[in-house]
XYZ file of C-alpha atoms in Angstrom:
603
model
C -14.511 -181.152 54.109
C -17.806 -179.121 53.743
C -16.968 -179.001 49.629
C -15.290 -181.392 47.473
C -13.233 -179.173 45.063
C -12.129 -181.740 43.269
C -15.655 -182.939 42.311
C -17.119 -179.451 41.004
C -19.983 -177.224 42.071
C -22.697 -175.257 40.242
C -20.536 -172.865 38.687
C -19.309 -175.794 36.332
C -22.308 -176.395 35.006
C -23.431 -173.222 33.798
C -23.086 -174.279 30.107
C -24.037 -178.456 31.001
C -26.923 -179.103 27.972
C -27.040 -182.366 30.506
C -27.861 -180.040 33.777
C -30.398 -177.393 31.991
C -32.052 -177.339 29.016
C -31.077 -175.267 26.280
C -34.202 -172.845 26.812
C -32.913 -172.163 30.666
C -29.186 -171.865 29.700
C -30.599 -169.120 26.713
C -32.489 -167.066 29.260
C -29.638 -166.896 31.459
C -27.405 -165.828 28.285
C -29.753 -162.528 28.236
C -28.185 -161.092 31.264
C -24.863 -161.757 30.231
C -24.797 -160.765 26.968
C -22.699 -157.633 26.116
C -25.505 -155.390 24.513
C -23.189 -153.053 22.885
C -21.086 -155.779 21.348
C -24.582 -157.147 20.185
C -25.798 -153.988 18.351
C -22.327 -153.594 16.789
C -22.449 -157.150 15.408
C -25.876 -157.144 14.350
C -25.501 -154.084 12.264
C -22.415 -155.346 10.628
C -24.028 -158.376 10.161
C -27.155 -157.943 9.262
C -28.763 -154.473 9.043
C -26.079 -152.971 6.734
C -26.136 -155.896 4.285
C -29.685 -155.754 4.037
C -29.925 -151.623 3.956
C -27.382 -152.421 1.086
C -29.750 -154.723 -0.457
C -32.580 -152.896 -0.527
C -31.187 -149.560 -1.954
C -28.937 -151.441 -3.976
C -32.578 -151.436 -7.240
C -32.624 -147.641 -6.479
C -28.941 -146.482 -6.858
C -27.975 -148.956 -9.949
C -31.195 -147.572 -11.629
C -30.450 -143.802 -10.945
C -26.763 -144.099 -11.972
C -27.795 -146.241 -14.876
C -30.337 -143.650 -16.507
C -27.591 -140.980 -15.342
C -24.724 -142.845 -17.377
C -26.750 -144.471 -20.582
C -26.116 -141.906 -23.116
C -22.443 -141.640 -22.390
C -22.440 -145.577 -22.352
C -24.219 -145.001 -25.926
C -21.519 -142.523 -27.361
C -18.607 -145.448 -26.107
C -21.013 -148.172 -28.297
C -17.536 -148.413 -30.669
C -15.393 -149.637 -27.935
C -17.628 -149.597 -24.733
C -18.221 -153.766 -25.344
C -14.460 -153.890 -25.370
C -13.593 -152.365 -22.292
C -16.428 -154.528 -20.140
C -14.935 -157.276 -21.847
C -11.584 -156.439 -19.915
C -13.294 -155.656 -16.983
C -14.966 -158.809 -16.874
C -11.996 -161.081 -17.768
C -9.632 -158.625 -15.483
C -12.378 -160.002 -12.601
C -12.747 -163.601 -13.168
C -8.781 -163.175 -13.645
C -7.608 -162.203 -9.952
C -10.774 -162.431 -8.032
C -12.995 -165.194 -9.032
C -12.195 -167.967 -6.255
C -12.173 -165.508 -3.454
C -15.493 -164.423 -5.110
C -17.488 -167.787 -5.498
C -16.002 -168.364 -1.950
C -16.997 -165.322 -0.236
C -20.470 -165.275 -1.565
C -21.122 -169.112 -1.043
C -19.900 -168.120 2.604
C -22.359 -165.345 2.572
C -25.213 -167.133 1.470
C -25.134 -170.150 3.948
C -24.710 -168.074 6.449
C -27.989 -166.247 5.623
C -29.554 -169.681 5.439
C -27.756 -170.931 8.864
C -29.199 -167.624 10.467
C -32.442 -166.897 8.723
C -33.743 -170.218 6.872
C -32.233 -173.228 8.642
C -33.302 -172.647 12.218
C -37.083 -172.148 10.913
C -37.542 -174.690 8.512
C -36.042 -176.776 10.860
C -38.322 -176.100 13.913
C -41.060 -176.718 11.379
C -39.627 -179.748 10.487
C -38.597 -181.477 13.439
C -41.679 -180.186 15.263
C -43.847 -182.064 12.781
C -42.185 -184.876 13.129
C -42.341 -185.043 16.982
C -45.887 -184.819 16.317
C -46.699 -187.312 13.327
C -44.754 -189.782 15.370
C -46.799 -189.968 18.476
C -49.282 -191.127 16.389
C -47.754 -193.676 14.390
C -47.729 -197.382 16.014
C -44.851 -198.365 18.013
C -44.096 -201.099 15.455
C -44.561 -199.446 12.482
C -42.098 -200.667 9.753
C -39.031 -198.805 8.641
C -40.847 -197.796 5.055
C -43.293 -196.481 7.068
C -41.069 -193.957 8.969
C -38.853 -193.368 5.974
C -42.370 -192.211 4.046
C -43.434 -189.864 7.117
C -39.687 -187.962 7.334
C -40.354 -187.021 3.881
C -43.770 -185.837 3.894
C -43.048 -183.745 7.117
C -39.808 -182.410 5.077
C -42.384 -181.609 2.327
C -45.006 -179.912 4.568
C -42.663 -177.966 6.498
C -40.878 -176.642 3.270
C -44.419 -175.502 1.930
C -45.296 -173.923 5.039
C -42.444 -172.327 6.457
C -42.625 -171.066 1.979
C -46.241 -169.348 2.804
C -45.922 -167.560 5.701
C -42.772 -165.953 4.171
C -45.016 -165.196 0.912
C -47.563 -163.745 3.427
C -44.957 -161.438 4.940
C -43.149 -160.553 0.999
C -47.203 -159.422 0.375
C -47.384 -157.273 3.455
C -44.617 -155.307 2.550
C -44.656 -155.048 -0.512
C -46.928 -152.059 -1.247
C -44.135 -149.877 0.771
C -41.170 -150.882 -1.599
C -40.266 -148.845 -4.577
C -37.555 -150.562 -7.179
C -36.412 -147.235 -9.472
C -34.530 -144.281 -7.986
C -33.394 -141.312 -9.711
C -30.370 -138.926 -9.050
C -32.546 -136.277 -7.130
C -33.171 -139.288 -4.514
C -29.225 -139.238 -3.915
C -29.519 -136.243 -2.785
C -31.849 -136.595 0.239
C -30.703 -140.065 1.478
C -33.204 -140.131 4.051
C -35.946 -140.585 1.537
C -34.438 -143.916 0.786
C -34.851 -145.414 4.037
C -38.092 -146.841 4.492
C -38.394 -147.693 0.447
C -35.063 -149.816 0.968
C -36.020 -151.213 3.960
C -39.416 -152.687 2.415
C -37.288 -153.795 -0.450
C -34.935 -155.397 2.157
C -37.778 -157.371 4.060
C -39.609 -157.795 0.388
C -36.490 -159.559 -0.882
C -35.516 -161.258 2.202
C -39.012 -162.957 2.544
C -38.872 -164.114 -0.736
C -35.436 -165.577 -0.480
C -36.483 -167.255 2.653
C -39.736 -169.007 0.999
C -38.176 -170.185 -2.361
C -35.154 -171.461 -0.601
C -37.708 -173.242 2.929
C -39.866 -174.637 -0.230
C -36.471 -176.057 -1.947
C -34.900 -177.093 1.181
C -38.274 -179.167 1.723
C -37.923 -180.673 -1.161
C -34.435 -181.815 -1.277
C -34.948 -183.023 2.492
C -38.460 -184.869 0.740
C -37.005 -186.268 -2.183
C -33.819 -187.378 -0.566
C -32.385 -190.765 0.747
C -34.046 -191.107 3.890
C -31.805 -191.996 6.818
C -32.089 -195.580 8.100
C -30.800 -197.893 10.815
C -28.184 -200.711 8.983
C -29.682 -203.403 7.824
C -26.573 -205.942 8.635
C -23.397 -206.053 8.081
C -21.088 -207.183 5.542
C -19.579 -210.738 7.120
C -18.736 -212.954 3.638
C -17.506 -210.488 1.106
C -14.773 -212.669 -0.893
C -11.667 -211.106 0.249
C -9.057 -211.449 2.927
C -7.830 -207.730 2.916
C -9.164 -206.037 6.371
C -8.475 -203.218 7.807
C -8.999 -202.068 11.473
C -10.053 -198.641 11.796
C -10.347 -196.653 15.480
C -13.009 -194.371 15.649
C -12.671 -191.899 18.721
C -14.811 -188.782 18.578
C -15.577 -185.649 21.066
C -12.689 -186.102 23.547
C -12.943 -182.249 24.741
C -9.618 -182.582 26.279
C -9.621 -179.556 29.228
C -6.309 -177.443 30.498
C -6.563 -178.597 33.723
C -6.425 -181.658 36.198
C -9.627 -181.028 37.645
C -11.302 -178.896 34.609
C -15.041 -179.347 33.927
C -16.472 -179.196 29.982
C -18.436 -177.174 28.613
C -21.695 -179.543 28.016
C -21.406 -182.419 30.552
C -20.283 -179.856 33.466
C -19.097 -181.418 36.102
C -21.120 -184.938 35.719
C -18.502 -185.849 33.086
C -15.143 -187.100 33.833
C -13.140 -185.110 35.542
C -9.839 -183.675 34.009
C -8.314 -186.278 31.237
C -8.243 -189.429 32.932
C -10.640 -191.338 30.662
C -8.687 -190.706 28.078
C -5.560 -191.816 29.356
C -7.728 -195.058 29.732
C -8.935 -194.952 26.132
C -5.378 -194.553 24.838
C -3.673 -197.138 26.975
C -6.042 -199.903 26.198
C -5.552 -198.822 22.224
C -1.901 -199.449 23.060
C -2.501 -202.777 24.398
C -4.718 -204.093 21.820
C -2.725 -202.552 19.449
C 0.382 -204.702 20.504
C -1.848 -207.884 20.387
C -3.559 -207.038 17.343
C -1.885 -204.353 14.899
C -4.171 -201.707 14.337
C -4.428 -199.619 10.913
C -5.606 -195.930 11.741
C -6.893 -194.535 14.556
C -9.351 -191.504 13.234
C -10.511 -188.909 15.407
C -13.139 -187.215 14.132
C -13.278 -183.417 15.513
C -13.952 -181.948 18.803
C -10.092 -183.080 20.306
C -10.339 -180.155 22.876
C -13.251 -178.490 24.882
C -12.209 -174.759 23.703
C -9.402 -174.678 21.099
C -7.091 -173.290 23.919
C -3.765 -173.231 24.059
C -3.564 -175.497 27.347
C -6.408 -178.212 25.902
C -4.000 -178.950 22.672
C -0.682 -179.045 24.950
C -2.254 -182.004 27.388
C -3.907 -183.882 23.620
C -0.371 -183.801 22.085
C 0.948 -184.970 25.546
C -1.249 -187.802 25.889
C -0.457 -188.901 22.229
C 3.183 -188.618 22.730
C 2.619 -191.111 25.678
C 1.569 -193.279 22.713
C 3.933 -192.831 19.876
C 2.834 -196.237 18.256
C -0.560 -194.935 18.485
C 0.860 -191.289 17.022
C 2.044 -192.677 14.055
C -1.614 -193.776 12.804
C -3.902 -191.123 13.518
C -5.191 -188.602 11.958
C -7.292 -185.693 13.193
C -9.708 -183.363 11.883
C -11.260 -179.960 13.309
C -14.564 -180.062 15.612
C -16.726 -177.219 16.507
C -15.267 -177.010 19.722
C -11.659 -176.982 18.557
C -12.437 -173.967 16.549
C -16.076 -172.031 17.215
C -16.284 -171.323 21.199
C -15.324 -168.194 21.728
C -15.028 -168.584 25.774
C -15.552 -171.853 27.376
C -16.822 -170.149 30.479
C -19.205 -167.927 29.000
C -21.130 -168.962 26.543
C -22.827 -165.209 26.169
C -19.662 -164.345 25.027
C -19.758 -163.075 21.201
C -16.333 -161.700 18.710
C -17.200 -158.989 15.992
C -16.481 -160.388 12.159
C -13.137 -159.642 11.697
C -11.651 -160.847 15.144
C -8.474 -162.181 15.405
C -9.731 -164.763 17.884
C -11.160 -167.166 15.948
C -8.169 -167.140 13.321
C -6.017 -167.767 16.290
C -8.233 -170.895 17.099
C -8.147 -172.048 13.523
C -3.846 -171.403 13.312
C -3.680 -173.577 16.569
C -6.100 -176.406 15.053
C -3.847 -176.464 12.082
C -0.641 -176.445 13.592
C -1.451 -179.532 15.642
C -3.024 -181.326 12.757
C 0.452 -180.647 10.863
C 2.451 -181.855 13.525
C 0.507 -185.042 14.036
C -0.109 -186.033 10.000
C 1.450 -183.275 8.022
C 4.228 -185.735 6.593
C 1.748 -188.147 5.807
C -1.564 -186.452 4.565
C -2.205 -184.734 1.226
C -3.752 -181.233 0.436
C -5.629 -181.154 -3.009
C -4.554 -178.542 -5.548
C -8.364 -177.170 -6.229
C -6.699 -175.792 -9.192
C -5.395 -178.648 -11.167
C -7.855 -180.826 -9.368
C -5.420 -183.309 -8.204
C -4.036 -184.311 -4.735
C -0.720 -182.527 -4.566
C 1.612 -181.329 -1.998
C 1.851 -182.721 1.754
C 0.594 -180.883 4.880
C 3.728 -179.810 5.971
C 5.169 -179.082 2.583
C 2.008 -176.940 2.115
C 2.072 -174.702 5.014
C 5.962 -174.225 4.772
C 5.833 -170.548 3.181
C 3.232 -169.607 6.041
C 5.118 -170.794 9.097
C 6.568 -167.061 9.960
C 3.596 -165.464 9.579
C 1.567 -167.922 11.300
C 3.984 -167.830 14.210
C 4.503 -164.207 14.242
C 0.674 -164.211 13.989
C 0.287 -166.432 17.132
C 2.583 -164.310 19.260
C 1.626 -161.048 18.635
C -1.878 -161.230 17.267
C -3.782 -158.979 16.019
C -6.070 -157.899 12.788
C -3.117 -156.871 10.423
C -1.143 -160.020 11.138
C -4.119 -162.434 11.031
C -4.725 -161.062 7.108
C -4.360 -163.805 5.048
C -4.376 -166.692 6.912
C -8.331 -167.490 6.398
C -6.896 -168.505 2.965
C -4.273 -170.499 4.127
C -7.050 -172.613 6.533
C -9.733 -172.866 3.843
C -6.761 -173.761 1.496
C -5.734 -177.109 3.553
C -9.004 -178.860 3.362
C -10.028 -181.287 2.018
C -6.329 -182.927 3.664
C -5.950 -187.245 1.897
C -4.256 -189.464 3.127
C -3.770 -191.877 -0.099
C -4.182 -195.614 0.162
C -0.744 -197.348 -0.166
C -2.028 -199.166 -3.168
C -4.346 -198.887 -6.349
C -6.591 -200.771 -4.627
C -6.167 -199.986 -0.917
C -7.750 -198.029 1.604
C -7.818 -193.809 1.511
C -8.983 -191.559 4.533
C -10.644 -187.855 2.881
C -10.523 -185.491 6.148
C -13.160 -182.087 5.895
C -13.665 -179.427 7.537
C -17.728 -179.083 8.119
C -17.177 -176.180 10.574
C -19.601 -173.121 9.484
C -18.378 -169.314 10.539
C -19.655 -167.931 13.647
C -18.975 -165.615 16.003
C -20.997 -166.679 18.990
C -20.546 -169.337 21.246
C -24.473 -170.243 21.773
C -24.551 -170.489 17.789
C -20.945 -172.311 17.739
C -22.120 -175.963 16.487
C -24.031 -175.065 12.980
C -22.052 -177.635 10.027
C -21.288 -176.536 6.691
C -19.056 -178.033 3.928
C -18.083 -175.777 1.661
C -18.774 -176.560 -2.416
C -15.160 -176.577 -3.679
C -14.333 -178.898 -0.568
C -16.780 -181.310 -1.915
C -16.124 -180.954 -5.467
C -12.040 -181.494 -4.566
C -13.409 -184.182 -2.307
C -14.600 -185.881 -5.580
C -11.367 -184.615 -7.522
C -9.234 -186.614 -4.738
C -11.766 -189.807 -5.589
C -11.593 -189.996 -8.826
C -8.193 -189.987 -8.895
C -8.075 -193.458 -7.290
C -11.067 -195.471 -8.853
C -10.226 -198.484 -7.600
C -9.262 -197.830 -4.228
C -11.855 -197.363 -1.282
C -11.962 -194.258 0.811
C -12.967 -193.298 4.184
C -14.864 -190.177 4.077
C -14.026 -187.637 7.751
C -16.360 -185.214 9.030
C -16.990 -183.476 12.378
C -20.913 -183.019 11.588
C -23.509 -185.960 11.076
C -24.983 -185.231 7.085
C -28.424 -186.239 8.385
C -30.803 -186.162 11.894
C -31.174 -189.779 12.551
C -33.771 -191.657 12.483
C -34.466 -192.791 16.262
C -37.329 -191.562 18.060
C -37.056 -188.710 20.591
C -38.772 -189.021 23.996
C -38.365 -184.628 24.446
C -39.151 -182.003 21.484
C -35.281 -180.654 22.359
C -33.315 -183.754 21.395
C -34.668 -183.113 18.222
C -33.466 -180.010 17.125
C -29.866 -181.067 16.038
C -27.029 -179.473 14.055
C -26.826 -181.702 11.064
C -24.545 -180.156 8.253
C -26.692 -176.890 6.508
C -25.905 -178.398 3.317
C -26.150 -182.117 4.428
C -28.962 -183.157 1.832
C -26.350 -181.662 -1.029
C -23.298 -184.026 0.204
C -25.192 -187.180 0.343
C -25.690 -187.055 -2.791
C -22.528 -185.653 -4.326
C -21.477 -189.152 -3.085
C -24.289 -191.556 -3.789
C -22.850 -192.855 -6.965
C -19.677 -193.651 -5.510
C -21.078 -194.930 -2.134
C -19.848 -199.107 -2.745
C -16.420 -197.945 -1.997
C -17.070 -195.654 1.011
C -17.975 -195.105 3.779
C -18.811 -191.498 5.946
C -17.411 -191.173 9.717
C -18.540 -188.795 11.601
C -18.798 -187.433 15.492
C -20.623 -184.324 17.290
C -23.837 -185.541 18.509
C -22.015 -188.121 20.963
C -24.305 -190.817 19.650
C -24.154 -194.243 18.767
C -25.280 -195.180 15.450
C -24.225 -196.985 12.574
C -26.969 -196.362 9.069
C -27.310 -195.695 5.428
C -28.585 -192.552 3.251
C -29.038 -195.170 0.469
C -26.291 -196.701 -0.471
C -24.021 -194.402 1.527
C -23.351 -196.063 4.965
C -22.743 -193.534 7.675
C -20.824 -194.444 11.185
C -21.275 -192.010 14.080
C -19.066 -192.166 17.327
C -19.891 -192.241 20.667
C -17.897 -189.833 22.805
C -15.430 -192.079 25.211
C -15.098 -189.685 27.886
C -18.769 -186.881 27.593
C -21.695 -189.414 27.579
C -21.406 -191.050 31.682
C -20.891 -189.876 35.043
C -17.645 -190.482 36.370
C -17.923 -193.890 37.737
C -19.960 -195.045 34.714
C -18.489 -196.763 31.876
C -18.147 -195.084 28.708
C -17.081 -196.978 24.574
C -15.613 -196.894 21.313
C -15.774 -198.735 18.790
C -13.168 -200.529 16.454
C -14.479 -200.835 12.699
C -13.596 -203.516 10.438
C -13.486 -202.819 6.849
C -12.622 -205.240 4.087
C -11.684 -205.200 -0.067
C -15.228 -206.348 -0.974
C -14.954 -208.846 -4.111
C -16.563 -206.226 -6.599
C -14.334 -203.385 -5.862
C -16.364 -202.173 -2.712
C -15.625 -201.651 0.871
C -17.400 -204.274 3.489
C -17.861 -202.874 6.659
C -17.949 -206.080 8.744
C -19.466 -206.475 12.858
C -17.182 -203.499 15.118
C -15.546 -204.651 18.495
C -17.451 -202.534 20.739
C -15.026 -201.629 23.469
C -15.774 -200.016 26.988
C -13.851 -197.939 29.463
C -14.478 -198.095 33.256
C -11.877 -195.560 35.086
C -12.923 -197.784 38.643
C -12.598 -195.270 40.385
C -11.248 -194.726 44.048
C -10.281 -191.478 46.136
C -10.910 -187.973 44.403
C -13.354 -187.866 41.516
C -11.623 -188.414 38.262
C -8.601 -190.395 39.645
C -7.940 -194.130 38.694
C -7.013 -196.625 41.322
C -4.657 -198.122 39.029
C -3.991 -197.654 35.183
C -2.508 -200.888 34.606
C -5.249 -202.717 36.319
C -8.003 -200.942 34.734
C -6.162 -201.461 31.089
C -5.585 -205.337 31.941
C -9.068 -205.614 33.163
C -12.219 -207.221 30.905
C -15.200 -205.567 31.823
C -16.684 -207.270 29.438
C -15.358 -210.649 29.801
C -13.507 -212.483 27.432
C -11.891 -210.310 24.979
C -13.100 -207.132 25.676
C -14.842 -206.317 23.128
C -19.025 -206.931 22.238
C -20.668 -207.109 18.642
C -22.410 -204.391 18.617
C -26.249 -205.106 18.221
């Protein structure tokens, strides 16, 4: 045969980050973008908010010396009525407020601040560390990620001063009512004010992004590992990450193209060798931390649930959480592809992601009541009054259907799963997905304040008992050299800085799991110690072999949780015949690659 089918071409690596780099696979986005779509988005996005903004100083000032003197003659009962206006507000609308503007506001900083400041940053460092000595001691490189944090802050703060100057001799901050009526005289005064503000915004919040990044817990490699820690209470804790299960036998993903493993072989691997150590050794949880299918499709979540089901043993003691992938990529095959705001699609992705998570925990985790700030009803028991409209949401879609349902999503996280006993173990599961609507932009992390502050509710409510902390997105770049200026520019959470230390002063009793960048690393912010999983099936050719890891946490003595030395465990599909098939399950699940037990203390 001239061409393998079964091993891929080209085509199925358009999106590989593996194949190209992510500056060729951008300039091939600009002849596949739809234009129109573009414009459309960008104006709803961006250019009416900020027209809004900027004319915003010269309509409230107009109406306002319009409406003074009859808000004078009202001065008996005029404090009254915006008394009742107020409360009437914070009444019915407050949540959905704080909610909708915190949205709004890290998305500016995703679109306008982060990527900058973060250029700045990382760019620096790439620099400063070329220059510092091979063996230079941890302190050393803790003490340059800060000052680089600091000096891209400041800079990134002065060339937005430098643009807030420029402009600002064109912006004009009072109106009056004869403005009103010649609109046209308010455009270039608003948008001055618009880039005037804007600039501003982005320097005060680069400068105070620098500093929180400078002042912070810097990331650093574990020192060792807890191995004497007074107790005999151990639990074993599978930590899977970034499966990007694919709809069909043969299907390529998104980033690894064709050089991954084919289809979903390697995780039939991974799951059959779970079930055999499980039967030898009982296993407590197996966590999978986000990114379960390549696309969110319908197909990808039918062949995960299949695989589990393969596995009940294994079903009954995971737990799942949403990736970027299961929820953000608009089209797997074309990553050029944008939705408006407003599109049904990506409520459709977050319905599916939620449906699956309910049908393979929803009996067994809790959602917390943000209200009473307590851990109350189950999954399942929570989405109950949704299931019609979910379903009738699913099969017809649509905008008028989908209204409503963003609540429901944002209303199931943070999801607990509470530790059998006082003292026992406890698994928090977040959603650190931020909103977009493009699949080049699809991997930014966000988790949202009242997640975190329920997140500390759901804590406090069991002080003695020790918690596993879920996330898709790593809180922090880690601190490992990069050989190329592009491995570098990551998508650590927007807000990572902020959730580090929301948990610092409970960090002896947890521990932060985490998946997305597919690497292997195990380190501290402090005293928070932060695990991050390897993919099983993304990171190695097809005949390569590819790992997990099994953690070992234990009751520490002083109320803590050890984490103890992880079996590392590898997969090797050996394979034979067409790319992606196994020669034999049973022999590769019976085999040690590794000799002995299988497993390797991770160094």
């Amino acid at each position: 045969m001239l061409i393998e089918p079964r091993g891929g071409d080209a085509e199925d690596d358009a999106s590989s980050t593996k194949t190209h780099s992510l500056l060729a696979i951008a300039g091939t986005l600009l002849g596949e973008i739809n234009l129109p779509k573009l414009a459309l988005a960008w104006i709803i996005l961006a250019l009416v908010p900020g027209v809004m903004l900027g004319v915003a100083p010269l309509v409230v000032t107009a109406w306002f010396d319009n409406v003074s003197d009859r808000i004078l003659a009202l001065a008996g009962i005029g404090p009254f009525l915006l008394l009742g206006l107020v409360a009437a507000i914070g009444w019915f609308g407050l949540r959905p407020l704080l909610r909708a503007v915190e949205r709004s506001f890290w998305s500016l900083i995703s679109l306008a601040v982060q990527p900058g400041y973060v250029l700045a940053r990382e760019g620096l460092r790439h620099l400063a560390e070329r220059f510092l000595s091979v063996d230079a001691s941890e302190d050393s490189r803790a003490r340059l990620r800060s000052l680089t944090a600091f000096a891209a802050g400041l800079g990134a703060a002065l060339i937005a001063l430098a643009i807030t100057a420029a402009v600002w001799p064109a912006t004009r901050w009072s109106g009056e009512i004869a403005d009103l009526a010649y609109p046209l005289r308010l455009v270039r005064p608003a948008l001055a004010n618009t880039i005037a503000v804007m600039s501003a915004y982005f320097a005060g919040a680069a400068l105070l992004w620098g500093i929180a990044d400078g002042t912070m817990d810097q990331p650093r490699d574990l020192a060792g590992f807890d191995e004497a820690f007074g107790s005999d209470r151990t639990w074993r804790v599978v930590h899977l990450s970034d499966i990007h299960v694919v709809g069909e036998r043969y299907g390529f993903r998104i980033e690894s193209g064709r050089a991954g493993p084919r289809g979903n072989d390697r995780l039939a691997l991974v799951l059959a060798r779970l079930a055999a150590i499980h039967a030898a050794a009982p296993l407590d949880l197996v966590l999978i931390t986000g990114d379960m299918t390549d696309a969110g499709r319908s197909a990808e979540w039918a062949e995960f649930l299949d695989a589990l089901a393969r596995h009940p043993e294994l079903a009954a003691l995971s737990l799942i959480l949403p990736g970027n992938h299961d929820v953000n990529i608009v089209d797997r095959a074309n990553p050029a592809r944008l939705e408006l705001p407003g599109s049904p699609g990506k409520r459709l992705r977050q319905m599916r992601t939620l449906s699956v998570m309910e049908s393979v925990q929803g009996a067994r985790v809790h959602v917390v009541d943000k209200t009473a700030g307590r851990i109350g009803q189950t999954l399942s028991e929570r989405l109950q009054p949704h299931r019609a409209a979910i379903a009738a949401f699913a099969d017809a879609g649509g905008l008028r259907l989908s209204r409503g349902l963003s609540a429901v999503w944002e209303a199931s996280f943070p999801m607990v799963l509470p530790p059998t006993e006082p003292d026992g173990l406890g698994v928090v599961l977040l959603n650190s997905n931020a909103e977009t609507h493009f699949s080049f932009t699809n991997a930014l992390g966000l988790v949202a304040e009242e997640d975190m502050q329920a997140t500390l509710a759901a804590l406090a409510q069991y002080p003695r008992a020790r918690f596993v902390v879920a996330l898709h997105h790593h809180p922090v770049e880690y601190p490992q050299q990069a050989k190329a200026f592009s491995e570098r520019i990551g998508t650590a959470l927007i807000n990572g800085s902020r959730f580090v230390r929301l948990l610092k002063p409970q960090a002896h009793r947890l521990v932060a799991m985490h998946g997305h960048r597919h690497v292997d690393w195990i380190g501290c912010c402090g005293p928070l110690r932060i695990v991050s999983a390897p993919s099983p099936v993304m990171e190695a050719m097809n005949d390569e072999p590819t790992a997990f890891y099994i953690h070992h946490l234990g009751a520490a003595a002083d109320g803590g949780l050890a984490l103890m030395t992880p079996e590392r465990i590898e997969i090797g599909p050996e394979l034979s015949g067409a790319p992606g098939e196994p020669s034999s399950l049973d022999d590769v699940v019976g085999r040690d690659r590794l000799g002995g037990s299988g497993t390797e203390q991770l160094r």
